[in-house]
GROMACS .gro file of C-alpha atoms in nm:
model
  433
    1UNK     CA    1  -4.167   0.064   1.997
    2UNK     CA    2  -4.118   0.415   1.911
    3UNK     CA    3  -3.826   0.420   2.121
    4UNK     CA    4  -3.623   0.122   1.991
    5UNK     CA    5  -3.709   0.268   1.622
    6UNK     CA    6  -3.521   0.585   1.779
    7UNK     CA    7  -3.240   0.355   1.887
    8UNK     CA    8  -3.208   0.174   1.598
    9UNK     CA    9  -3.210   0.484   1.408
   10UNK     CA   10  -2.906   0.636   1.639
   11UNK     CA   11  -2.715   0.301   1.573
   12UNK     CA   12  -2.750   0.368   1.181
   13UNK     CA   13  -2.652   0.700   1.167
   14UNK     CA   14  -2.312   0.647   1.413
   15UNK     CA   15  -2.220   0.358   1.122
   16UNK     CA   16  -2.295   0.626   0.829
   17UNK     CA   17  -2.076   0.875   0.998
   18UNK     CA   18  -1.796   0.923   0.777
   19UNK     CA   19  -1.546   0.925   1.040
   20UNK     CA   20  -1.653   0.589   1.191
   21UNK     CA   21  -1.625   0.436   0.828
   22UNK     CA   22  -1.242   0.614   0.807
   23UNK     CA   23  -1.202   0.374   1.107
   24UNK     CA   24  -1.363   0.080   1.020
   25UNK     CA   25  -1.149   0.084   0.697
   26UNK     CA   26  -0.811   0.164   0.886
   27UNK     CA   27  -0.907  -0.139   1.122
   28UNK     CA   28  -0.941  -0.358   0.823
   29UNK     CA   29  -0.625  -0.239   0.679
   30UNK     CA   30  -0.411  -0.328   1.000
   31UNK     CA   31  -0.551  -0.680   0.971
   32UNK     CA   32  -0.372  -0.716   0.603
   33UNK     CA   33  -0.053  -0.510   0.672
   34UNK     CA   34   0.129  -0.867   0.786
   35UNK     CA   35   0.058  -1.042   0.453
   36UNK     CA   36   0.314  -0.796   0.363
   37UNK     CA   37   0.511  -0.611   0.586
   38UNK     CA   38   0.532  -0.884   0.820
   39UNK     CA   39   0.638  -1.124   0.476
   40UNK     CA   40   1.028  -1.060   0.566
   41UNK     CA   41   1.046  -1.240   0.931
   42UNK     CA   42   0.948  -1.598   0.705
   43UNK     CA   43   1.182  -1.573   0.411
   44UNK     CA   44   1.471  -1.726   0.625
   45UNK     CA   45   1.307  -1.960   0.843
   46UNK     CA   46   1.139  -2.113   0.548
   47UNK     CA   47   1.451  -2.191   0.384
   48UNK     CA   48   1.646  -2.289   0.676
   49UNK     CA   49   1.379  -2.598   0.688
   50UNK     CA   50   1.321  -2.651   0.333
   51UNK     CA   51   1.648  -2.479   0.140
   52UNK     CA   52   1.470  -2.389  -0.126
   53UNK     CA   53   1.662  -2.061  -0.164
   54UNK     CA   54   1.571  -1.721  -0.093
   55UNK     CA   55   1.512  -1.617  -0.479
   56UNK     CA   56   1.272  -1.933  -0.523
   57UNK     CA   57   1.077  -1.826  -0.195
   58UNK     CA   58   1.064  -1.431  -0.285
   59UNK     CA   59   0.834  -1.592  -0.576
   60UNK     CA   60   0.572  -1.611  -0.329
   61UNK     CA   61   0.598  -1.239  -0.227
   62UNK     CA   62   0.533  -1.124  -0.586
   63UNK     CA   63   0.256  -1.349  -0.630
   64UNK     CA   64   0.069  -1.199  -0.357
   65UNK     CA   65   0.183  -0.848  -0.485
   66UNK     CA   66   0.038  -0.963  -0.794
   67UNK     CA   67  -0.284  -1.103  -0.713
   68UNK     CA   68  -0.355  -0.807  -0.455
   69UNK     CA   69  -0.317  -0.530  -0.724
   70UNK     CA   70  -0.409  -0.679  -1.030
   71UNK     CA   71  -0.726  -0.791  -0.978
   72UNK     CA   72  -0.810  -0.510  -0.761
   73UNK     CA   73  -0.964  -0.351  -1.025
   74UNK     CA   74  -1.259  -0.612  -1.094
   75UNK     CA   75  -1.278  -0.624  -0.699
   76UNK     CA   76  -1.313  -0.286  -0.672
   77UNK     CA   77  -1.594  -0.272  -1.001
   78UNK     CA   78  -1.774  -0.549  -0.769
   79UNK     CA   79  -1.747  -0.325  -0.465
   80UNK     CA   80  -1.877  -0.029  -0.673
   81UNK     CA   81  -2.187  -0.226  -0.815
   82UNK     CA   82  -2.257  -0.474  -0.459
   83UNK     CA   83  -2.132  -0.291  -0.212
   84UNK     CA   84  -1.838  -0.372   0.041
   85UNK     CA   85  -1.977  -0.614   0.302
   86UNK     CA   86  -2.027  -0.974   0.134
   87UNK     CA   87  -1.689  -0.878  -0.111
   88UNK     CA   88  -1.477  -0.782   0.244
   89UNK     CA   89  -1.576  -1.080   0.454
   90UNK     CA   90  -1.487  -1.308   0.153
   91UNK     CA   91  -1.145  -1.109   0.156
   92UNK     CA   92  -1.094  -1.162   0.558
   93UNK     CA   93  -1.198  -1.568   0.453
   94UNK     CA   94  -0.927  -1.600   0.217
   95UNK     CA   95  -0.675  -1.427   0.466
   96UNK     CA   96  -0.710  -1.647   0.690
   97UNK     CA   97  -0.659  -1.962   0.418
   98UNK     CA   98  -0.369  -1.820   0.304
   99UNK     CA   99  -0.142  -1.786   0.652
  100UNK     CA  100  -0.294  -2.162   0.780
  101UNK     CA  101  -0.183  -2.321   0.419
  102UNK     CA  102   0.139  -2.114   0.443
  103UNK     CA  103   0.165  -2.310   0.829
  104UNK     CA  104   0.128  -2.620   0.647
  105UNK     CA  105   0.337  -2.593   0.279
  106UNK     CA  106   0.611  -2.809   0.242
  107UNK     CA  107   0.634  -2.751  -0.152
  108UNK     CA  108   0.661  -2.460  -0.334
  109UNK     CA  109   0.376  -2.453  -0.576
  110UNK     CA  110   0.131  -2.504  -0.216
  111UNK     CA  111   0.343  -2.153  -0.101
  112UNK     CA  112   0.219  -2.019  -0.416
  113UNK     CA  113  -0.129  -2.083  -0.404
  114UNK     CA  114  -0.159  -1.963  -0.039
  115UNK     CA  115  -0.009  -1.618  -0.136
  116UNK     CA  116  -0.215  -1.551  -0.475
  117UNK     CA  117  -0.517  -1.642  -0.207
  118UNK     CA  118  -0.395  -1.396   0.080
  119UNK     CA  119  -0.356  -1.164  -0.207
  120UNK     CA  120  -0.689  -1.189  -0.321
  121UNK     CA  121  -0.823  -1.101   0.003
  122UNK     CA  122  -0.574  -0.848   0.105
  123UNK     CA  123  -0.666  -0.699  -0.268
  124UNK     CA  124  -1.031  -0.656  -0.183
  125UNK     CA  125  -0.989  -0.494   0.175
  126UNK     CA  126  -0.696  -0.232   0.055
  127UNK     CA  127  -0.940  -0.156  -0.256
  128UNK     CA  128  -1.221  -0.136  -0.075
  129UNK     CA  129  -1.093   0.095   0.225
  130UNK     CA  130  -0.883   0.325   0.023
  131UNK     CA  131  -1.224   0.355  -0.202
  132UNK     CA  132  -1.455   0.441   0.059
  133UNK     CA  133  -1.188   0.698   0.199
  134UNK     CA  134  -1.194   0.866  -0.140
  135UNK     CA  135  -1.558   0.885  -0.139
  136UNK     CA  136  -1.634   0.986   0.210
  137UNK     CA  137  -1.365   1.268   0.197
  138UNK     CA  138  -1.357   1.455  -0.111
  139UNK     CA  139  -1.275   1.766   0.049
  140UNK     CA  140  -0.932   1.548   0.243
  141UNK     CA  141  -0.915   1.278   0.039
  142UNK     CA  142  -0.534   1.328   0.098
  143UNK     CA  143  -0.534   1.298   0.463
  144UNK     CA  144  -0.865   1.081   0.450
  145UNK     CA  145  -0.647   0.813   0.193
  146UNK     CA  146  -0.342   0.882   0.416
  147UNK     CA  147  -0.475   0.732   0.721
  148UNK     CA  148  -0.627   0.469   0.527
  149UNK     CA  149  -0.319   0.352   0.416
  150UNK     CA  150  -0.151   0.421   0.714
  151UNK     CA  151  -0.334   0.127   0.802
  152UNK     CA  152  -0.176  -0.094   0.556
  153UNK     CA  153   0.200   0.049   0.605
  154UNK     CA  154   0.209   0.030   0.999
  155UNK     CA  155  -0.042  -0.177   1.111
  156UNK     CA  156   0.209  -0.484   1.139
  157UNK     CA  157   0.448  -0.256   1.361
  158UNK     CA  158   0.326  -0.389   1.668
  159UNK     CA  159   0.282  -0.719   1.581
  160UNK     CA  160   0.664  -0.774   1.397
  161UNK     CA  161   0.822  -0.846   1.768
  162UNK     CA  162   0.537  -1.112   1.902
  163UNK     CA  163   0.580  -1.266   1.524
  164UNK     CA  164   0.935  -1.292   1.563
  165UNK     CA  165   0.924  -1.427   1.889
  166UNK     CA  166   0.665  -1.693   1.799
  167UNK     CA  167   0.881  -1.826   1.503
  168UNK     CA  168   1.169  -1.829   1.704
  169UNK     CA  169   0.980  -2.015   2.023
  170UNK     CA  170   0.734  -2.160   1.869
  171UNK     CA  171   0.820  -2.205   1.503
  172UNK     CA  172   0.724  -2.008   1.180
  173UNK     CA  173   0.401  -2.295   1.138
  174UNK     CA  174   0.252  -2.138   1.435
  175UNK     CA  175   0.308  -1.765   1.386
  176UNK     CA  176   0.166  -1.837   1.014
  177UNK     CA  177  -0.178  -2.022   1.198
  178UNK     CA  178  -0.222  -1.796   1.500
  179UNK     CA  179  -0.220  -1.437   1.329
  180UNK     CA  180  -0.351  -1.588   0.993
  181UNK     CA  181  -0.709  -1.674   1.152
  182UNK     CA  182  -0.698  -1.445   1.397
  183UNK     CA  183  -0.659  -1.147   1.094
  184UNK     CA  184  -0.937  -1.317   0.903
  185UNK     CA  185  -1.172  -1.300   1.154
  186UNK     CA  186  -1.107  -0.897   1.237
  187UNK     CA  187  -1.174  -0.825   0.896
  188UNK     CA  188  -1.475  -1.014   0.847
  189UNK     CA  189  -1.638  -0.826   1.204
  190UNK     CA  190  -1.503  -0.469   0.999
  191UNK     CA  191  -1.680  -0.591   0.666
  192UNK     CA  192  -2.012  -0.641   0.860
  193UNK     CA  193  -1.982  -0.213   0.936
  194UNK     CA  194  -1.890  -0.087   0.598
  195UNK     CA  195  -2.100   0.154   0.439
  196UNK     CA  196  -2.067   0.359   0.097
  197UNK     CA  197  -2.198   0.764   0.071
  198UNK     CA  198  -2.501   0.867  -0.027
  199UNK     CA  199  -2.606   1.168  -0.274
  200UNK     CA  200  -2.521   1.461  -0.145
  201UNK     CA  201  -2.420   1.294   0.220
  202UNK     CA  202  -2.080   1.463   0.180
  203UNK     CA  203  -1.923   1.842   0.138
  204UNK     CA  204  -1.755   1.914  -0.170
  205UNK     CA  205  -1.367   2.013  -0.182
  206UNK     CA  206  -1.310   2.395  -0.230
  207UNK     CA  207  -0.906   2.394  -0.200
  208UNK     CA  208  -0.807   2.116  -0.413
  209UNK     CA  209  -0.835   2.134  -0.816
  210UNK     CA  210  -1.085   1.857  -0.935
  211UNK     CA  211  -1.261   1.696  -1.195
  212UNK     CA  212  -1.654   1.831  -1.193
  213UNK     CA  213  -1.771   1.530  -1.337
  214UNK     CA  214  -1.704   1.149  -1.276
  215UNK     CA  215  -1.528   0.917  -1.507
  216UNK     CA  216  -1.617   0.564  -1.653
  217UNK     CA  217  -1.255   0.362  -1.578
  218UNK     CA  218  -1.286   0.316  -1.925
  219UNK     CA  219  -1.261   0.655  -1.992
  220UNK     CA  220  -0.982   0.699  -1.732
  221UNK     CA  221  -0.793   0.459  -1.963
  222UNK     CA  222  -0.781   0.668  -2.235
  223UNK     CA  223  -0.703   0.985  -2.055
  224UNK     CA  224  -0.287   1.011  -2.095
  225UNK     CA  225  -0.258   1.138  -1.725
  226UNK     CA  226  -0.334   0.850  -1.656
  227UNK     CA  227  -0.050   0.657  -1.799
  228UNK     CA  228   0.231   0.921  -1.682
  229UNK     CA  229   0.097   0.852  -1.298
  230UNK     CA  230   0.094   0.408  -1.379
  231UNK     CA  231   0.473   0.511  -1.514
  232UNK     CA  232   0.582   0.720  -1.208
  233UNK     CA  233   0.356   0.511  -0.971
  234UNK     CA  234   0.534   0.182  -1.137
  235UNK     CA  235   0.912   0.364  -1.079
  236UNK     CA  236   0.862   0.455  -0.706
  237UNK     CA  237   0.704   0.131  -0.585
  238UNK     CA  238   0.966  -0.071  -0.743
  239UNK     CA  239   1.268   0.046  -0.478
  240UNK     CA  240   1.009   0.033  -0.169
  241UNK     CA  241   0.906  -0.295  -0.233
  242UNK     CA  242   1.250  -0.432  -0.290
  243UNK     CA  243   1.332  -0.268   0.051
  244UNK     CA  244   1.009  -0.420   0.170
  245UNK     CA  245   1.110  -0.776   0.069
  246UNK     CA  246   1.481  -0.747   0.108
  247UNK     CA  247   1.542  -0.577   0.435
  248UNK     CA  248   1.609  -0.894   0.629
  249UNK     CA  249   1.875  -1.069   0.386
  250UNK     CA  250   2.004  -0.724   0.371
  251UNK     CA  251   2.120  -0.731   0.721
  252UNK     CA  252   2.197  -1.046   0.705
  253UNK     CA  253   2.449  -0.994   0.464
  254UNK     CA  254   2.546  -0.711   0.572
  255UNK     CA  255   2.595  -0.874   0.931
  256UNK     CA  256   2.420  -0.620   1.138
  257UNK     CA  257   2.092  -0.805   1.181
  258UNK     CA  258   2.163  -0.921   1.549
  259UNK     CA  259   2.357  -0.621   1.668
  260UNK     CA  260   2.255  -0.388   1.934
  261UNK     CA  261   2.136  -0.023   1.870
  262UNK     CA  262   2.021   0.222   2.102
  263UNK     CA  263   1.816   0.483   1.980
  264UNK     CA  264   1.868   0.777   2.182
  265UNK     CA  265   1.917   0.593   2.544
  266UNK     CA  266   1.518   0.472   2.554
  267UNK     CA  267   1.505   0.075   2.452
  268UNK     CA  268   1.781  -0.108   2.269
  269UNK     CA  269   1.703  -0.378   2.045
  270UNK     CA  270   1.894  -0.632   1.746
  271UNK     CA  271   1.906  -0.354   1.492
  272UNK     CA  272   1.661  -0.601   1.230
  273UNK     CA  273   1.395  -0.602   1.478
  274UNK     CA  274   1.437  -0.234   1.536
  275UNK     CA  275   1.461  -0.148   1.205
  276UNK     CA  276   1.132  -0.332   1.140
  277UNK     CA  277   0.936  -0.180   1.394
  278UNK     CA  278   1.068   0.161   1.298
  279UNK     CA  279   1.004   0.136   0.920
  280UNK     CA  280   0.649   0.012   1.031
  281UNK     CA  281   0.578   0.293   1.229
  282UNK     CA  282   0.748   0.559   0.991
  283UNK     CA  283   0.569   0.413   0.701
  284UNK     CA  284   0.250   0.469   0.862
  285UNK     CA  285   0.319   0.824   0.912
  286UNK     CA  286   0.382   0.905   0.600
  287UNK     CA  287   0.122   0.834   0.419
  288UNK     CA  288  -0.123   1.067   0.628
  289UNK     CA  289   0.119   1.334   0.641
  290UNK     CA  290   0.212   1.374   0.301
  291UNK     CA  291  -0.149   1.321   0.188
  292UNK     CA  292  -0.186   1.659   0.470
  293UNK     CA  293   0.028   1.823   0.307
  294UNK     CA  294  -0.085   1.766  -0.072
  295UNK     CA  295  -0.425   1.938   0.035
  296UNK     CA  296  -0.231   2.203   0.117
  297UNK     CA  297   0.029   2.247  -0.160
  298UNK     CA  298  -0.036   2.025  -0.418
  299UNK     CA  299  -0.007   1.663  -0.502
  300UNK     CA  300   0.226   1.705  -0.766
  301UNK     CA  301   0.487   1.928  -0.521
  302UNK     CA  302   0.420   1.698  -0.293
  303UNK     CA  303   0.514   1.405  -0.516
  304UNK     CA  304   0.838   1.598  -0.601
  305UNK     CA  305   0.973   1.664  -0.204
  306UNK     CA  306   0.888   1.318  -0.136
  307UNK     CA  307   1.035   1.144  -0.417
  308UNK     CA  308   1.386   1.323  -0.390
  309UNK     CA  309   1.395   1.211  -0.030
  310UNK     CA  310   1.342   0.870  -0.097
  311UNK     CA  311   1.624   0.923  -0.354
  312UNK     CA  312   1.864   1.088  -0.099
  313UNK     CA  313   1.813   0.808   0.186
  314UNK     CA  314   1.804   0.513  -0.064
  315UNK     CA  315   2.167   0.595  -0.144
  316UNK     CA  316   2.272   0.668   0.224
  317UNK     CA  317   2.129   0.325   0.311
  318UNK     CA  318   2.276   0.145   0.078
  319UNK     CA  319   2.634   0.324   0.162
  320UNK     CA  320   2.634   0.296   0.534
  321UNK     CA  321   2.424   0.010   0.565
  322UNK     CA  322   2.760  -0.197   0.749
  323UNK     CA  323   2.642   0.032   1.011
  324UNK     CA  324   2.361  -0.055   1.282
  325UNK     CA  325   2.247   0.261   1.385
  326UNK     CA  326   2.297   0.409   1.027
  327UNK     CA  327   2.082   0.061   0.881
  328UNK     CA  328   1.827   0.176   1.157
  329UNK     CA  329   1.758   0.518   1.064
  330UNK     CA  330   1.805   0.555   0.695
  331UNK     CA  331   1.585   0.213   0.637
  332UNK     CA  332   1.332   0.426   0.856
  333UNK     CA  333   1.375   0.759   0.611
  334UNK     CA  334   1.381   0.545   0.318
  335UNK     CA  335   0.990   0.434   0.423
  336UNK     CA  336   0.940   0.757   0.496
  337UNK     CA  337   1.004   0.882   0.132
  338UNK     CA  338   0.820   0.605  -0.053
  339UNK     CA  339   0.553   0.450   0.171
  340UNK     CA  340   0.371   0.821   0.022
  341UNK     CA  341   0.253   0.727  -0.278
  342UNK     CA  342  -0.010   0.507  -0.093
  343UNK     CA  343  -0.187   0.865  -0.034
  344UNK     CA  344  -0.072   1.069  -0.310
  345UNK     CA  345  -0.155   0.827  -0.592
  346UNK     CA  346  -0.528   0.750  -0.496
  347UNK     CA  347  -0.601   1.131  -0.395
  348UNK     CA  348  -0.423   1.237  -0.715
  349UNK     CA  349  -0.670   0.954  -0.937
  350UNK     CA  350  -1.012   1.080  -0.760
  351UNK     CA  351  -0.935   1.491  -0.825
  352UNK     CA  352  -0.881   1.342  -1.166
  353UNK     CA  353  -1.191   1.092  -1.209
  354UNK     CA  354  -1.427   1.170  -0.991
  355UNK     CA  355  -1.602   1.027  -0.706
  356UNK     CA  356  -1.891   0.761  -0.868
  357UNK     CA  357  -1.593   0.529  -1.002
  358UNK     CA  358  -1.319   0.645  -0.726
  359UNK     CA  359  -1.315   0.284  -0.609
  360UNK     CA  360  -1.270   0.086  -0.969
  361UNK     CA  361  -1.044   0.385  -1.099
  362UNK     CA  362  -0.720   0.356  -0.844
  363UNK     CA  363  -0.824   0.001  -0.861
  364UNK     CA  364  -0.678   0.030  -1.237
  365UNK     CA  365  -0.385   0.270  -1.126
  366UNK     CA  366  -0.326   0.038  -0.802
  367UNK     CA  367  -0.195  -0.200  -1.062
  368UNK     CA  368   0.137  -0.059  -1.035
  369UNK     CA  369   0.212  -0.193  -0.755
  370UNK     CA  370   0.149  -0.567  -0.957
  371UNK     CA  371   0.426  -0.432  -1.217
  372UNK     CA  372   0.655  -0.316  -0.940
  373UNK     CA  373   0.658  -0.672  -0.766
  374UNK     CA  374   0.796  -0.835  -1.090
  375UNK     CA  375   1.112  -0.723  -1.021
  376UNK     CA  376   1.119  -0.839  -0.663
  377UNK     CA  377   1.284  -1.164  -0.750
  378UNK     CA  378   1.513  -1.013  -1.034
  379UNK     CA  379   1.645  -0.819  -0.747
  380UNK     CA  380   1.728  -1.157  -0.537
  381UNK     CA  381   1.918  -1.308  -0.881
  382UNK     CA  382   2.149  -0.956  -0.959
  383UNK     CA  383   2.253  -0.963  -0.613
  384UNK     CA  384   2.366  -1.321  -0.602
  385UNK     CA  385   2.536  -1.278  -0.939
  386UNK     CA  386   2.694  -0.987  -0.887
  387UNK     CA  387   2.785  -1.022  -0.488
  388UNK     CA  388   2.620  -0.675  -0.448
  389UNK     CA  389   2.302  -0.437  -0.311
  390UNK     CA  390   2.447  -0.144  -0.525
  391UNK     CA  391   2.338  -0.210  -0.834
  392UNK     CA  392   1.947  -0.284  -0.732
  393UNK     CA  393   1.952   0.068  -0.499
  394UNK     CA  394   2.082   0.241  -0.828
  395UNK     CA  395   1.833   0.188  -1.033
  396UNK     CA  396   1.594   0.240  -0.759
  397UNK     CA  397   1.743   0.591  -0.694
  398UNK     CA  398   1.718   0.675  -1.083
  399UNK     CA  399   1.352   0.588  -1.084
  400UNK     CA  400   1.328   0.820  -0.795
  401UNK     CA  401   1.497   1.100  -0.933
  402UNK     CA  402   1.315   1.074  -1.267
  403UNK     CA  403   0.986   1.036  -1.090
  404UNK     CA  404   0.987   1.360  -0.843
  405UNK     CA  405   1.087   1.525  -1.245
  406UNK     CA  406   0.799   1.396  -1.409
  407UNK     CA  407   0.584   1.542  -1.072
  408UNK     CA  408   0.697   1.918  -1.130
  409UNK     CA  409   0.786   1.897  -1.484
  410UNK     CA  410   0.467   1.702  -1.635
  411UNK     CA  411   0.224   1.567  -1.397
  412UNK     CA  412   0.141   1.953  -1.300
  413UNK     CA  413   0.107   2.087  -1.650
  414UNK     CA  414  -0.125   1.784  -1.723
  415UNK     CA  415  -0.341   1.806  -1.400
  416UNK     CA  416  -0.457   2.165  -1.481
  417UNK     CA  417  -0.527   2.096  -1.837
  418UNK     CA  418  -0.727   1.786  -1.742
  419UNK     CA  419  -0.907   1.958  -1.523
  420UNK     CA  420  -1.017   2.238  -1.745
  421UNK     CA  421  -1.146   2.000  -2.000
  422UNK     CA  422  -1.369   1.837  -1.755
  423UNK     CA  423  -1.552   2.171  -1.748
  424UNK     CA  424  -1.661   2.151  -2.086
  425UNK     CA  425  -2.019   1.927  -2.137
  426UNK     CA  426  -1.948   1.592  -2.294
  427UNK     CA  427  -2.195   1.724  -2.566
  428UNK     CA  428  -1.945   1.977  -2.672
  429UNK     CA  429  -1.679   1.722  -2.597
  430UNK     CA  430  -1.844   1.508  -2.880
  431UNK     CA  431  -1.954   1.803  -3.121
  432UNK     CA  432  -1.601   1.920  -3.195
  433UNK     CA  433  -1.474   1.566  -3.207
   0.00000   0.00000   0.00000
């Protein structure tokens, strides 16, 4: 008896272990990155049956943009309150709902429903891991959030070939059923492990400067920081996710889709395929190395190197993009430059707020992302009318360039100040108002 109480107690601790939670929350994030990432591969197939047009279809992308950031924040008050487990394998439910409706749709308003579900559930799980990374890591939370999100931004990079095979073998239905339930089910087994921190069950940051005391969201509302990083946050997701949803009419119209590129002798691939399973990969990496380097220099200098190379490859895209090779590598730089602020933006809000409400608080700031997507589809109409790509990149680049300013010119000045009011006692705080 004594020794399966021993046992037991060996199995509980290896779950509380901070690292095995980092992983349980990067496997949970791999399972959603298709809902996504892997959103592109359908766009074309789905109007080649149906004709609906691409700008009608695109709808669906921002509704699951939508419904996966906005209501993140409730999620992620739930998650704070409940815990992660029963609110995560509800998420990995609703995944799988959304890809076997999206096999079956043959209207619009039925493609609509299926992504505000698969948003839902995707919404919970990216809350929920990026949360718990926060809270478990204080003293990384930029490399802890990094690999978190890392999950999100190239965990479809192995699966974008076997999808695209399957819809072109098999049909788009099937790729939609097979990888829908089979994602639902992974993150269901990964809610089962989660696990919040205790009291004192993790070390305290002594590099990075942060907040001494936790914040209600509602008084992260209030704080102005706040609203300069939803600004900058709102700028710099709106060109990645137009890349994200766009890449594959891009090189379509740009004829380069189906033409061969070899990247440096080793394998030689259509340059779309390529260029997806690059930009997976590269926007994986990303995320975990900038977040490295913001616990080293800053998340605000970080913000500012980043942004400006976003800025830079955005506009050699978008000018060589006629080219297969160039399409290949520049889409992969562009990721590299934005898929960041996955890391930056949710280490950046707990220094800020605090640990208690970590979860709930970049719920509010993940938001963002929401705003971003509405111009997803406005993209899609101001190419068609104006029978260009250059005009969408531009103001992409501009929100780039005015973003990595705000960083070094703003965002810094505010940090420090923020975090030297946290020092003084909310009694004091209230006195002297």
């Amino acid at each position: 008896m004594a020794a399966a109480n021993i046992a037991s107690s060996g199995q509980l601790n290896i779950v509380r272990n901070r690292w095995v939670q980092l992983v349980v929350g990067i496997v949970g994030m791999v399972m959603i990155a298709n809902l996504q990432y892997g959103w592109t591969l359908f766009v074309q197939p789905i109007d080649d049956k149906f004709h609906w047009g691409r700008a009608a279809i695109q709808v669906a992308f921002t509704t699951f943009v939508l419904f996966e950031t906005w209501l993140v924040p409730f999620e992620a008050y739930l998650v704070d309150r409940f815990g992660p487990r029963l609110l995560v394998a509800a998420g990995g439910v609703l995944v799988a709902i959304a890809w076997a409706m999206n096999s079956t749709a043959d209207s619009l308003p039925v493609l609509y429903v299926a992504a505000a579900f698969g948003g839902i559930g995707a919404g919970v799980v990216y809350g929920t891991a990026v949360g718990a990374a926060l809270k478990w890591f204080p003293d990384h939370r930029g490399l802890a959030a990094g690999l978190t999100a890392a999950g999100f931004g190239a965990g479809s990079a192995a699966t974008v070939i076997p999808i695209s095979n399957m819809i072109r073998d098999a049909g788009y239905q099937s790729a939609f059923l097979n990888f829908g339930i089979g994602q639902g089910i992974v993150v269901i087994l990964a809610a089962l492990l989660m696990r919040v921190p205790r009291p004192g069950e993790v070390p305290a940051s002594e590099h990075v400067l942060q907040s001494h005391r936790d914040y209600h969201p509602l008084e992260a509302l209030k704080t102005p920081i706040f609203w300069v990083m939803y600004l900058m946050m709102t700028m710099v997701a709106t060109g990645g996710l137009m890349a994200t949803a766009q890449l594959a009419p891009i090189a379509n119209d740009f004829k380069v889709a189906n033409e061969p590129v070899s990247l440096l002798g080793w394998i030689t691939l259509a340059a779309l395929p390529f260029a997806l399973s690059i930009d997976r990969i590269v926007n994986g990496v990303t995320r975990p190395f900038w977040g490295w380097v913001s616990d080293h220099i800053g998340r605000e200098r970080t913000m500012t190197l980043a942004f400006g190379l976003e800025a830079v490859a955005i506009l050699i895209l978008i000018s060589t993009a006629s080219n297969p090779m160039m399409f290949v590598i520049f889409s992969g730089l562009t990721y590299f430059g934005w898929g960041e602020i996955y890391s930056l933006f949710p280490a950046t809000s707990g220094d800020l707020f605090g640990q208690k409400y970590a979860t709930t608080n970049y719920g509010l700031l993940y938001t963002a992302k929401g705003t971003a997507s509405l111009l997803v589809p406005l993209g899609n109409v101001l190419q068609e009318s104006t029978g260009s790509w250059m005009p969408i990149f531009g103001v992409a680049i501009v929100f780039d360039v005015l973003a990595a300013f705000l960083a070094s010119a703003v965002l810094l000045r505010m940090h420090r100040a923020h975090v030297a009011r946290s020092e003084i006692p909310t009694s004091s705080l209230a006195t002297a108002a």
